[in-house]
Amino acid sequence: MDTKQLPTITEQTQEQDIPKAPLSVGLPFFIIVVCLIAYFVYLANQWLQDEQRLPVQQIVFSGELLVLDHEELTDLVLEKAQGSFFALDVNYVHKLMEEQPWVLSASIRKRWPSKLYIHIIEQKAVASWNDDFLINRYGDIFDGKTELTKDKVQVIAKIPQLFGPGGSEKTALTGYTNMQSLLNNSGQKIAQLVLSERFAWQVELESKIVLKLGRQNYINRLQRYIDLYPILMQQEKLVDYVDLRYDTGLAVGWQDSSQIPQTEQDNNNS
């Protein structure tokens, strides 16, 4: 029968005689190691946060910018979002950019080792609103007039002026868009549109002709004017206004009112 060799008494004694580090020595050593690690992490973090060691050296803008200025935006970012490349908060920069009136949307990203890329979609003003604000193509108003310098005024020089009650900017823009689409075939453009408190429409064309359209069926009434437009242009007198607030007819006011103050084709008021 095979027998297993048992460790000798000498071997067992040697294993039992291996000394173990007392707790009073091991614990302080462990604490020192943890403290050293924490200290080096702190130093590394300070180094990464140090703007002088790892600054944002270049801010690259993209997007078609007609009003916004690259240098002004760069100065704004460097002033408001201070810190190193690693410490710079892209969410804060994103919020900072979209707070600017002429910024419709922005996207921000970093690129190692020192570049910040900012893509901006600039607001496009399609109309002026109540002489105070501008309207973009979505019908949203923004306070962009105060941001325009003298050399940028031409950006909004030819946009139409819309007026209306507070909160009606989308309605006014929709009405303007529909009416201008109808007028395009005749080569006429709207210079000013007024939506009254009672939501009655009045339009002034670039030719200074005023169209009184009333509250109802303004598209049909405008079409009535367009149908008559070639005849009006054949007249020797200049048209001052056309009142279309009738079921089937209209009234024309002439600039030379001393000769023919008004010609009515129908008196059925709507």
Tab-separated table of C-alpha atoms in Angstrom:
chain	number	residue	atom	x	y	z
A	1	MET	CA	0.000	0.000	0.000
A	2	ASP	CA	1.263	3.415	-1.020
A	3	THR	CA	1.787	5.852	1.700
A	4	LYS	CA	1.845	9.656	1.320
A	5	GLN	CA	4.915	11.414	2.532
A	6	LEU	CA	3.966	13.731	5.347
A	7	PRO	CA	5.886	16.910	5.928
A	8	THR	CA	8.463	16.521	8.564
A	9	ILE	CA	8.209	18.287	11.866
A	10	THR	CA	11.053	20.534	10.770
A	11	GLU	CA	9.152	21.723	7.648
A	12	GLN	CA	5.965	22.402	9.612
A	13	THR	CA	7.940	24.373	12.117
A	14	GLN	CA	9.573	26.491	9.385
A	15	GLU	CA	6.170	27.344	7.837
A	16	GLN	CA	4.794	28.372	11.183
A	17	ASP	CA	7.826	30.479	11.975
A	18	ILE	CA	7.324	32.900	8.953
A	19	PRO	CA	6.722	36.232	10.620
A	20	LYS	CA	3.668	38.389	9.594
A	21	ALA	CA	3.732	42.164	9.458
A	22	PRO	CA	1.888	43.542	12.448
A	23	LEU	CA	-1.223	45.688	11.782
A	24	SER	CA	0.482	48.680	13.356
A	25	VAL	CA	3.025	48.625	10.495
A	26	GLY	CA	0.853	47.614	7.517
A	27	LEU	CA	-1.967	50.084	8.061
A	28	PRO	CA	0.224	53.222	8.125
A	29	PHE	CA	2.049	51.986	5.024
A	30	PHE	CA	-1.261	51.474	3.211
A	31	ILE	CA	-2.426	54.946	4.221
A	32	ILE	CA	0.822	56.491	2.947
A	33	VAL	CA	0.443	54.731	-0.435
A	34	VAL	CA	-3.170	55.924	-0.781
A	35	CYS	CA	-2.150	59.478	0.119
A	36	LEU	CA	0.664	59.443	-2.439
A	37	ILE	CA	-1.678	58.206	-5.152
A	38	ALA	CA	-4.226	60.889	-4.287
A	39	TYR	CA	-1.495	63.551	-4.304
A	40	PHE	CA	-0.231	62.532	-7.729
A	41	VAL	CA	-3.794	62.449	-9.070
A	42	TYR	CA	-4.271	65.957	-7.693
A	43	LEU	CA	-1.061	67.159	-9.344
A	44	ALA	CA	-2.053	65.570	-12.645
A	45	ASN	CA	-5.489	67.178	-12.461
A	46	GLN	CA	-3.968	70.580	-11.683
A	47	TRP	CA	-1.640	70.198	-14.617
A	48	LEU	CA	-4.515	69.323	-16.943
A	49	GLN	CA	-6.573	72.232	-15.609
A	50	ASP	CA	-3.743	74.730	-16.013
A	51	GLU	CA	-4.715	77.015	-18.870
A	52	GLN	CA	-1.085	78.085	-19.311
A	53	ARG	CA	0.092	74.520	-19.921
A	54	LEU	CA	-2.801	73.267	-22.088
A	55	PRO	CA	-4.631	76.294	-23.467
A	56	VAL	CA	-7.216	76.307	-26.236
A	57	GLN	CA	-4.942	77.632	-28.942
A	58	GLN	CA	-7.393	77.820	-31.844
A	59	ILE	CA	-11.152	78.228	-32.218
A	60	VAL	CA	-12.366	77.228	-35.672
A	61	PHE	CA	-15.791	78.461	-36.814
A	62	SER	CA	-17.772	76.979	-39.686
A	63	GLY	CA	-21.089	77.842	-41.269
A	64	GLU	CA	-22.232	80.697	-43.485
A	65	LEU	CA	-22.006	83.794	-41.297
A	66	LEU	CA	-23.266	87.059	-42.792
A	67	VAL	CA	-23.873	89.010	-39.588
A	68	LEU	CA	-21.870	87.241	-36.895
A	69	ASP	CA	-18.165	88.016	-36.641
A	70	HIS	CA	-15.558	85.292	-36.032
A	71	GLU	CA	-13.271	87.482	-33.959
A	72	GLU	CA	-16.066	88.740	-31.724
A	73	LEU	CA	-17.298	85.204	-31.086
A	74	THR	CA	-13.748	84.030	-30.339
A	75	ASP	CA	-13.270	86.820	-27.801
A	76	LEU	CA	-16.616	85.927	-26.220
A	77	VAL	CA	-15.659	82.267	-25.789
A	78	LEU	CA	-12.221	83.051	-24.366
A	79	GLU	CA	-13.716	85.577	-21.943
A	80	LYS	CA	-16.672	83.527	-20.700
A	81	ALA	CA	-15.349	79.962	-20.948
A	82	GLN	CA	-11.933	80.178	-19.359
A	83	GLY	CA	-9.784	77.176	-18.549
A	84	SER	CA	-7.532	74.631	-20.221
A	85	PHE	CA	-8.442	72.450	-23.159
A	86	PHE	CA	-9.528	69.673	-20.792
A	87	ALA	CA	-11.393	71.939	-18.379
A	88	LEU	CA	-13.403	73.695	-21.099
A	89	ASP	CA	-17.087	72.749	-20.817
A	90	VAL	CA	-18.495	72.236	-24.326
A	91	ASN	CA	-22.051	72.306	-22.950
A	92	TYR	CA	-21.446	75.771	-21.543
A	93	VAL	CA	-19.956	76.974	-24.838
A	94	HIS	CA	-22.960	75.531	-26.671
A	95	LYS	CA	-25.348	77.417	-24.382
A	96	LEU	CA	-23.268	80.578	-24.725
A	97	MET	CA	-23.435	80.447	-28.521
A	98	GLU	CA	-27.181	79.823	-28.697
A	99	GLU	CA	-27.803	82.768	-26.366
A	100	GLN	CA	-26.591	85.086	-29.135
A	101	PRO	CA	-29.581	86.571	-31.018
A	102	TRP	CA	-28.250	85.796	-34.506
A	103	VAL	CA	-27.403	82.144	-33.696
A	104	LEU	CA	-30.168	79.737	-34.694
A	105	SER	CA	-28.246	76.641	-33.565
A	106	ALA	CA	-24.681	75.629	-32.743
A	107	SER	CA	-22.635	72.454	-32.325
A	108	ILE	CA	-19.345	72.274	-30.403
A	109	ARG	CA	-16.545	69.699	-30.356
A	110	LYS	CA	-12.955	69.494	-29.165
A	111	ARG	CA	-10.028	68.129	-31.108
A	112	TRP	CA	-6.790	67.147	-29.403
A	113	PRO	CA	-4.533	68.773	-28.517
A	114	SER	CA	-5.782	72.370	-28.512
A	115	LYS	CA	-8.554	73.091	-31.033
A	116	LEU	CA	-12.206	73.919	-30.484
A	117	TYR	CA	-14.572	73.565	-33.431
A	118	ILE	CA	-17.830	75.539	-33.468
A	119	HIS	CA	-20.379	75.113	-36.266
A	120	ILE	CA	-23.071	77.799	-36.371
A	121	ILE	CA	-26.302	78.067	-38.309
A	122	GLU	CA	-27.055	81.759	-38.447
A	123	GLN	CA	-30.527	83.241	-38.243
A	124	LYS	CA	-32.002	84.332	-41.564
A	125	ALA	CA	-34.311	87.295	-41.188
A	126	VAL	CA	-37.226	87.159	-43.628
A	127	ALA	CA	-39.214	90.079	-42.199
A	128	SER	CA	-39.206	92.849	-39.623
A	129	TRP	CA	-41.770	92.594	-36.812
A	130	ASN	CA	-43.393	95.676	-35.253
A	131	ASP	CA	-40.209	97.688	-35.913
A	132	ASP	CA	-38.568	96.043	-32.883
A	133	PHE	CA	-37.757	92.443	-33.802
A	134	LEU	CA	-36.937	90.252	-36.754
A	135	ILE	CA	-38.716	87.096	-37.881
A	136	ASN	CA	-36.902	84.016	-39.174
A	137	ARG	CA	-38.286	81.561	-41.732
A	138	TYR	CA	-39.915	79.507	-38.967
A	139	GLY	CA	-41.989	82.442	-37.751
A	140	ASP	CA	-39.918	82.901	-34.584
A	141	ILE	CA	-38.962	86.420	-33.556
A	142	PHE	CA	-35.480	87.385	-32.349
A	143	ASP	CA	-33.891	90.610	-31.170
A	144	GLY	CA	-31.393	90.988	-33.989
A	145	LYS	CA	-31.645	94.653	-34.920
A	146	THR	CA	-29.539	95.851	-32.003
A	147	GLU	CA	-26.711	93.547	-33.093
A	148	LEU	CA	-26.424	95.028	-36.584
A	149	THR	CA	-23.489	97.302	-37.292
A	150	LYS	CA	-23.603	99.915	-40.045
A	151	ASP	CA	-21.877	97.636	-42.532
A	152	LYS	CA	-24.360	94.811	-41.840
A	153	VAL	CA	-27.593	96.801	-42.176
A	154	GLN	CA	-27.910	95.758	-45.820
A	155	VAL	CA	-28.657	92.209	-44.619
A	156	ILE	CA	-32.182	93.339	-43.679
A	157	ALA	CA	-32.488	96.365	-45.956
A	158	LYS	CA	-35.032	94.816	-48.328
A	159	ILE	CA	-37.051	92.570	-46.049
A	160	PRO	CA	-40.770	93.404	-45.655
A	161	GLN	CA	-42.166	95.061	-42.549
A	162	LEU	CA	-44.858	93.129	-40.734
A	163	PHE	CA	-47.093	94.581	-38.025
A	164	GLY	CA	-49.641	92.877	-35.829
A	165	PRO	CA	-50.833	92.096	-32.308
A	166	GLY	CA	-48.427	90.372	-29.952
A	167	GLY	CA	-48.227	86.643	-30.583
A	168	SER	CA	-49.570	86.856	-34.145
A	169	GLU	CA	-46.174	86.803	-35.864
A	170	LYS	CA	-46.623	83.286	-37.278
A	171	THR	CA	-50.061	84.180	-38.638
A	172	ALA	CA	-48.700	87.361	-40.197
A	173	LEU	CA	-45.754	85.532	-41.761
A	174	THR	CA	-48.006	82.823	-43.183
A	175	GLY	CA	-50.297	85.467	-44.679
A	176	TYR	CA	-47.335	87.332	-46.133
A	177	THR	CA	-45.877	84.146	-47.659
A	178	ASN	CA	-49.177	83.142	-49.277
A	179	MET	CA	-49.854	86.608	-50.666
A	180	GLN	CA	-46.315	87.120	-51.967
A	181	SER	CA	-46.440	83.765	-53.761
A	182	LEU	CA	-49.603	84.927	-55.494
A	183	LEU	CA	-48.080	88.296	-56.424
A	184	ASN	CA	-44.842	86.869	-57.825
A	185	ASN	CA	-46.339	86.141	-61.265
A	186	SER	CA	-47.227	89.808	-61.697
A	187	GLY	CA	-43.794	90.973	-60.511
A	188	GLN	CA	-45.121	92.813	-57.465
A	189	LYS	CA	-43.624	92.701	-53.995
A	190	ILE	CA	-45.017	93.408	-50.568
A	191	ALA	CA	-43.211	96.171	-48.695
A	192	GLN	CA	-45.449	96.272	-45.627
A	193	LEU	CA	-48.192	94.103	-44.169
A	194	VAL	CA	-50.476	95.122	-41.314
A	195	LEU	CA	-52.661	92.710	-39.351
A	196	SER	CA	-55.082	94.697	-37.205
A	197	GLU	CA	-56.374	93.833	-33.747
A	198	ARG	CA	-59.466	92.420	-35.453
A	199	PHE	CA	-57.219	90.417	-37.812
A	200	ALA	CA	-58.040	92.455	-40.885
A	201	TRP	CA	-55.339	92.480	-43.555
A	202	GLN	CA	-53.820	95.496	-45.275
A	203	VAL	CA	-50.865	95.367	-47.643
A	204	GLU	CA	-48.644	98.070	-49.076
A	205	LEU	CA	-46.719	97.098	-52.195
A	206	GLU	CA	-43.306	98.392	-53.199
A	207	SER	CA	-45.137	100.488	-55.803
A	208	LYS	CA	-46.841	102.281	-52.862
A	209	ILE	CA	-50.258	100.837	-53.772
A	210	VAL	CA	-52.230	99.967	-50.631
A	211	LEU	CA	-54.497	96.917	-50.736
A	212	LYS	CA	-57.305	96.741	-48.183
A	213	LEU	CA	-58.225	93.061	-47.924
A	214	GLY	CA	-60.340	92.856	-44.777
A	215	ARG	CA	-60.679	89.799	-42.570
A	216	GLN	CA	-62.252	87.172	-44.824
A	217	ASN	CA	-61.130	85.444	-48.020
A	218	TYR	CA	-58.063	87.647	-48.330
A	219	ILE	CA	-56.443	85.327	-50.889
A	220	ASN	CA	-59.486	85.434	-53.192
A	221	ARG	CA	-59.654	89.209	-52.806
A	222	LEU	CA	-55.982	89.542	-53.659
A	223	GLN	CA	-56.527	87.428	-56.763
A	224	ARG	CA	-59.289	89.846	-57.755
A	225	TYR	CA	-56.763	92.679	-57.606
A	226	ILE	CA	-54.217	90.709	-59.640
A	227	ASP	CA	-56.814	90.076	-62.343
A	228	LEU	CA	-57.517	93.819	-62.527
A	229	TYR	CA	-53.870	94.887	-62.269
A	230	PRO	CA	-53.122	95.033	-66.040
A	231	ILE	CA	-56.129	97.330	-66.514
A	232	LEU	CA	-55.048	99.591	-63.657
A	233	MET	CA	-51.594	99.919	-65.156
A	234	GLN	CA	-53.077	101.175	-68.416
A	235	GLN	CA	-54.644	104.163	-66.692
A	236	GLU	CA	-53.041	107.577	-66.878
A	237	LYS	CA	-53.560	108.104	-63.147
A	238	LEU	CA	-51.521	106.428	-60.430
A	239	VAL	CA	-53.300	104.110	-58.032
A	240	ASP	CA	-53.275	105.157	-54.389
A	241	TYR	CA	-55.227	102.255	-52.906
A	242	VAL	CA	-57.519	99.402	-53.852
A	243	ASP	CA	-60.296	98.516	-51.423
A	244	LEU	CA	-61.201	94.858	-51.885
A	245	ARG	CA	-63.489	94.503	-48.883
A	246	TYR	CA	-66.451	93.654	-51.112
A	247	ASP	CA	-68.091	90.390	-52.082
A	248	THR	CA	-67.591	90.708	-55.833
A	249	GLY	CA	-66.144	94.143	-56.557
A	250	LEU	CA	-63.600	96.695	-55.449
A	251	ALA	CA	-62.988	100.417	-55.093
A	252	VAL	CA	-59.969	102.250	-56.482
A	253	GLY	CA	-58.516	105.430	-55.023
A	254	TRP	CA	-56.265	107.501	-57.254
A	255	GLN	CA	-53.303	109.585	-56.211
A	256	ASP	CA	-54.681	112.562	-58.165
A	257	SER	CA	-57.916	112.695	-56.169
A	258	SER	CA	-58.933	116.088	-57.588
A	259	GLN	CA	-59.860	114.468	-60.904
A	260	ILE	CA	-61.383	111.110	-59.945
A	261	PRO	CA	-61.512	110.581	-56.191
A	262	GLN	CA	-62.943	107.104	-56.329
A	263	THR	CA	-64.397	104.628	-58.765
A	264	GLU	CA	-66.584	101.898	-57.395
A	265	GLN	CA	-67.472	98.784	-59.272
A	266	ASP	CA	-69.621	97.313	-56.528
A	267	ASN	CA	-70.920	98.472	-53.171
A	268	ASN	CA	-71.655	95.137	-51.566
A	269	ASN	CA	-69.692	95.506	-48.363
A	270	SER	CA	-68.602	92.344	-46.630
